[in-house]
Amino acid sequence: GENVEQHPSTLSVQEGDSAVIKCTYSDSASNYFPWYKQELGKRPQLIIDIRSNVGEKKDQRIAVTLNKTAKHFSLHITETQPEDSAVYFCAARTNAGKSTFGDGTTLTVKP
Amino acid sequence: GAVVSQHPSRVICKSGTSVKIECRSLDFQATTMFWYRQFPKKSLMLMATSNEGSKATYEQGVEKDKFLINHASLTLSTLTVTSAHPEDSSFYICSVPGGTDTQYFGPGTRLTVL
């Protein structure tokens, strides 16, 4: 089955700096890669996603890049703000519909 | 996107009792729903895929007799934790697949077994 590895597990940045979280996946059949933000005790919220036919996608301060050959994808957050502090999960999904999640990255943005 | 609710949001029960958790898709008909569990500071682990009108598909290592899933209608799936024990304490989240690739998560149910 699919295996998703996510790094780093914790990340601390100063407000205004950029944050980068990286994930690798194992199943070449995976074709959809969402990123979720989860605050304590809340449901995961989709913040951005990318499909396998696209190399990069950007939405304001958030961007995701995908390298299909290397089987890795990354989340980039620029101009970080304290409200960006949360746990971020990457996931990989195949056509079968099941998503495999990374272990999560706890991002702390210091004011 | 789809609106997904879960009930209850929190439940505390004694060891040995059974607990039922409901997942409802309020504005979207769902032939499939997913059930996840999440331990504190851990990732979401897929437990099973709930299929309307047929048996659920369980992930490897998940006991189907302990975690009973019933997909009664296109808007309701239930997860029953039978004979709950303290190690079953967790955050249980359901999700509904969207029209394309997206999935919409419920708000989760915090189960504490004493």
CSV table of C-alpha atoms in Angstrom, one decimal:
chain,number,residue,atom,x,y,z
A,1,GLY,CA,0.0,0.0,0.0
A,2,GLU,CA,0.8,3.7,0.0
A,3,ASN,CA,3.4,5.1,2.4
A,4,VAL,CA,3.6,8.8,3.0
A,5,GLU,CA,6.5,10.3,4.9
A,6,GLN,CA,6.4,13.9,6.1
A,7,HIS,CA,9.2,16.2,7.4
A,8,PRO,CA,9.8,18.0,9.6
A,9,SER,CA,7.6,16.8,12.5
A,10,THR,CA,7.9,20.3,14.1
A,11,LEU,CA,8.8,23.6,12.6
A,12,SER,CA,9.2,26.9,14.3
A,13,VAL,CA,9.5,30.2,12.3
A,14,GLN,CA,9.4,33.9,13.0
A,15,GLU,CA,6.4,35.8,11.8
A,16,GLY,CA,7.0,36.9,8.2
A,17,ASP,CA,9.4,34.1,7.4
A,18,SER,CA,8.6,31.3,5.0
A,19,ALA,CA,7.8,27.7,6.0
A,20,VAL,CA,8.3,24.6,3.9
A,21,ILE,CA,7.0,21.1,4.6
A,22,LYS,CA,8.0,18.2,2.5
A,23,CYS,CA,6.3,14.8,1.8
A,24,THR,CA,7.3,11.8,-0.1
A,25,TYR,CA,5.0,9.0,-1.3
A,26,SER,CA,5.6,5.5,-2.5
A,27,ASP,CA,2.7,4.5,-4.8
A,28,SER,CA,3.2,5.8,-8.3
A,29,ALA,CA,-0.5,5.3,-8.9
A,30,SER,CA,-1.3,8.2,-6.4
A,31,ASN,CA,-2.6,11.1,-8.4
A,32,TYR,CA,-4.1,13.6,-5.9
A,33,PHE,CA,-2.2,15.3,-3.2
A,34,PRO,CA,-4.0,17.5,-0.7
A,35,TRP,CA,-2.7,19.5,2.2
A,36,TYR,CA,-4.8,19.9,5.4
A,37,LYS,CA,-4.5,22.3,8.3
A,38,GLN,CA,-5.8,21.0,11.6
A,39,GLU,CA,-6.2,23.0,14.8
A,40,LEU,CA,-6.4,21.3,18.1
A,41,GLY,CA,-9.6,19.3,18.5
A,42,LYS,CA,-10.9,20.4,15.1
A,43,ARG,CA,-11.5,18.7,11.8
A,44,PRO,CA,-8.8,18.9,9.1
A,45,GLN,CA,-9.4,21.7,6.7
A,46,LEU,CA,-8.2,21.5,3.1
A,47,ILE,CA,-5.9,24.4,2.3
A,48,ILE,CA,-4.5,23.5,-1.1
A,49,ASP,CA,-4.3,20.5,-3.3
A,50,ILE,CA,-2.5,19.4,-6.5
A,51,ARG,CA,-3.2,16.8,-9.1
A,52,SER,CA,-0.6,14.7,-10.7
A,53,ASN,CA,-0.8,16.5,-14.1
A,54,VAL,CA,0.3,19.7,-12.5
A,55,GLY,CA,3.7,20.7,-11.2
A,56,GLU,CA,2.9,23.7,-9.1
A,57,LYS,CA,-0.1,25.5,-7.7
A,58,LYS,CA,-0.4,28.7,-5.8
A,59,ASP,CA,-3.1,30.3,-3.7
A,60,GLN,CA,-2.1,33.7,-2.2
A,61,ARG,CA,0.6,32.9,0.5
A,62,ILE,CA,0.3,29.1,0.0
A,63,ALA,CA,1.9,27.1,-2.8
A,64,VAL,CA,2.4,23.4,-3.4
A,65,THR,CA,4.9,21.8,-5.8
A,66,LEU,CA,4.9,18.2,-7.1
A,67,ASN,CA,7.8,16.2,-8.5
A,68,LYS,CA,6.2,13.0,-9.9
A,69,THR,CA,9.5,11.5,-10.9
A,70,ALA,CA,10.9,11.8,-7.4
A,71,LYS,CA,7.6,11.1,-5.8
A,72,HIS,CA,7.7,14.1,-3.5
A,73,PHE,CA,5.6,17.2,-3.0
A,74,SER,CA,6.0,20.3,-0.8
A,75,LEU,CA,3.9,22.9,0.9
A,76,HIS,CA,5.3,26.5,1.0
A,77,ILE,CA,3.8,29.2,3.2
A,78,THR,CA,5.2,32.7,2.7
A,79,GLU,CA,4.9,35.7,5.0
A,80,THR,CA,3.8,33.5,7.9
A,81,GLN,CA,1.4,34.8,10.5
A,82,PRO,CA,0.7,33.6,14.0
A,83,GLU,CA,-2.7,32.3,12.9
A,84,ASP,CA,-0.9,29.9,10.6
A,85,SER,CA,0.2,28.0,13.7
A,86,ALA,CA,-1.4,24.5,13.5
A,87,VAL,CA,-0.7,20.9,12.5
A,88,TYR,CA,-0.4,20.4,8.8
A,89,PHE,CA,-0.9,17.0,7.1
A,90,CYS,CA,-0.1,16.0,3.6
A,91,ALA,CA,-1.9,13.1,1.9
A,92,ALA,CA,-1.7,11.0,-1.2
A,93,ARG,CA,-4.7,9.4,-2.9
A,94,THR,CA,-5.2,6.9,-5.7
A,95,ASN,CA,-8.2,6.4,-7.9
A,96,ALA,CA,-9.4,3.9,-5.4
A,97,GLY,CA,-10.4,6.9,-3.3
A,98,LYS,CA,-8.4,6.1,-0.1
A,99,SER,CA,-6.1,8.7,1.2
A,100,THR,CA,-2.9,8.0,3.1
A,101,PHE,CA,-1.8,10.8,5.4
A,102,GLY,CA,1.6,11.9,6.5
A,103,ASP,CA,2.4,12.0,10.2
A,104,GLY,CA,1.9,15.8,10.4
A,105,THR,CA,4.0,18.8,11.0
A,106,THR,CA,3.4,21.1,14.0
A,107,LEU,CA,4.0,24.6,12.7
A,108,THR,CA,4.6,27.4,15.3
A,109,VAL,CA,4.8,31.0,14.1
A,110,LYS,CA,6.4,33.2,16.7
A,111,PRO,CA,5.2,36.8,16.7
B,1,GLY,CA,-18.5,21.8,-0.4
B,2,ALA,CA,-20.4,19.1,1.4
B,3,VAL,CA,-21.5,19.7,5.0
B,4,VAL,CA,-20.7,16.8,7.2
B,5,SER,CA,-21.9,16.4,10.8
B,6,GLN,CA,-21.0,13.9,13.5
B,7,HIS,CA,-22.8,13.1,16.7
B,8,PRO,CA,-21.9,13.1,19.5
B,9,SER,CA,-19.0,15.4,19.5
B,10,ARG,CA,-17.8,14.0,22.8
B,11,VAL,CA,-18.6,10.8,24.7
B,12,ILE,CA,-17.3,9.3,27.9
B,13,CYS,CA,-18.2,5.8,28.6
B,14,LYS,CA,-17.3,3.0,31.0
B,15,SER,CA,-15.1,0.1,29.9
B,16,GLY,CA,-17.2,-2.7,28.4
B,17,THR,CA,-20.0,-0.6,27.0
B,18,SER,CA,-20.7,0.1,23.3
B,19,VAL,CA,-20.8,3.5,21.8
B,20,LYS,CA,-22.4,4.6,18.5
B,21,ILE,CA,-21.1,7.5,16.5
B,22,GLU,CA,-23.2,8.9,13.6
B,23,CYS,CA,-21.8,10.6,10.5
B,24,ARG,CA,-24.3,12.6,8.4
B,25,SER,CA,-23.8,14.2,5.0
B,26,LEU,CA,-26.3,17.0,5.3
B,27,ASP,CA,-26.4,18.2,1.7
B,28,PHE,CA,-24.7,15.6,-0.4
B,29,GLN,CA,-25.6,12.0,-1.1
B,30,ALA,CA,-22.8,9.7,-0.2
B,31,THR,CA,-22.5,6.1,-1.4
B,32,THR,CA,-19.1,6.0,0.3
B,33,MET,CA,-17.9,7.4,3.6
B,34,PHE,CA,-14.6,7.0,5.3
B,35,TRP,CA,-13.9,6.5,9.0
B,36,TYR,CA,-10.6,7.6,10.6
B,37,ARG,CA,-9.2,7.5,14.0
B,38,GLN,CA,-6.6,9.9,15.3
B,39,PHE,CA,-4.6,9.5,18.5
B,40,PRO,CA,-3.3,12.7,20.2
B,41,LYS,CA,-0.6,14.4,18.2
B,42,LYS,CA,-0.8,11.6,15.6
B,43,SER,CA,-1.9,11.3,12.0
B,44,LEU,CA,-5.3,10.2,10.7
B,45,MET,CA,-5.4,6.5,10.2
B,46,LEU,CA,-8.1,5.1,7.9
B,47,MET,CA,-10.1,2.4,9.6
B,48,ALA,CA,-12.7,1.5,7.0
B,49,THR,CA,-14.7,2.5,4.0
B,50,SER,CA,-18.4,2.6,4.6
B,51,ASN,CA,-20.4,1.5,1.6
B,52,GLU,CA,-24.1,2.3,1.2
B,53,GLY,CA,-26.1,-0.9,0.8
B,54,SER,CA,-23.2,-3.3,1.3
B,55,LYS,CA,-20.5,-4.3,3.8
B,56,ALA,CA,-17.8,-2.0,4.9
B,57,THR,CA,-14.3,-2.5,3.7
B,58,TYR,CA,-11.9,-2.6,6.7
B,59,GLU,CA,-8.2,-1.7,6.6
B,60,GLN,CA,-5.6,-4.3,7.6
B,61,GLY,CA,-5.4,-4.6,11.4
B,62,VAL,CA,-8.9,-3.1,12.1
B,63,GLU,CA,-11.2,-5.6,13.9
B,64,LYS,CA,-14.5,-5.6,12.0
B,65,ASP,CA,-16.3,-7.2,14.9
B,66,LYS,CA,-15.2,-4.5,17.3
B,67,PHE,CA,-15.8,-1.5,15.0
B,68,LEU,CA,-19.2,-2.1,13.4
B,69,ILE,CA,-20.1,0.1,10.5
B,70,ASN,CA,-23.6,0.5,9.1
B,71,HIS,CA,-24.2,2.7,6.1
B,72,ALA,CA,-28.0,2.9,6.4
B,73,SER,CA,-28.7,5.5,3.8
B,74,LEU,CA,-27.1,7.9,1.4
B,75,THR,CA,-26.7,10.4,4.1
B,76,LEU,CA,-25.9,8.4,7.2
B,77,SER,CA,-23.1,6.1,8.3
B,78,THR,CA,-22.7,4.8,11.9
B,79,LEU,CA,-19.6,3.5,13.7
B,80,THR,CA,-20.2,1.4,16.8
B,81,VAL,CA,-17.3,0.7,19.1
B,82,THR,CA,-18.3,-2.5,20.8
B,83,SER,CA,-17.1,-3.5,24.3
B,84,ALA,CA,-15.0,-0.3,24.4
B,85,HIS,CA,-11.8,-0.3,26.4
B,86,PRO,CA,-9.5,2.5,27.4
B,87,GLU,CA,-7.2,1.9,24.4
B,88,ASP,CA,-10.1,2.7,22.2
B,89,SER,CA,-10.1,6.2,23.4
B,90,SER,CA,-9.4,8.4,20.4
B,91,PHE,CA,-10.7,11.1,18.1
B,92,TYR,CA,-12.9,9.5,15.4
B,93,ILE,CA,-13.5,11.4,12.2
B,94,CYS,CA,-15.6,10.5,9.2
B,95,SER,CA,-15.3,12.0,5.8
B,96,VAL,CA,-17.4,12.2,2.6
B,97,PRO,CA,-15.8,12.1,-0.8
B,98,GLY,CA,-16.6,15.2,-2.8
B,99,GLY,CA,-17.5,15.4,-6.5
B,100,THR,CA,-13.9,15.1,-7.8
B,101,ASP,CA,-11.0,14.4,-5.5
B,102,THR,CA,-11.9,16.3,-2.4
B,103,GLN,CA,-13.1,14.9,0.8
B,104,TYR,CA,-15.0,16.7,3.4
B,105,PHE,CA,-14.4,15.9,7.0
B,106,GLY,CA,-16.9,15.7,9.9
B,107,PRO,CA,-16.0,17.7,13.1
B,108,GLY,CA,-14.9,14.5,14.9
B,109,THR,CA,-16.0,12.6,18.0
B,110,ARG,CA,-13.8,12.5,21.0
B,111,LEU,CA,-14.2,9.1,22.7
B,112,THR,CA,-13.0,8.6,26.2
B,113,VAL,CA,-13.3,5.2,27.8
B,114,LEU,CA,-12.8,5.0,31.5
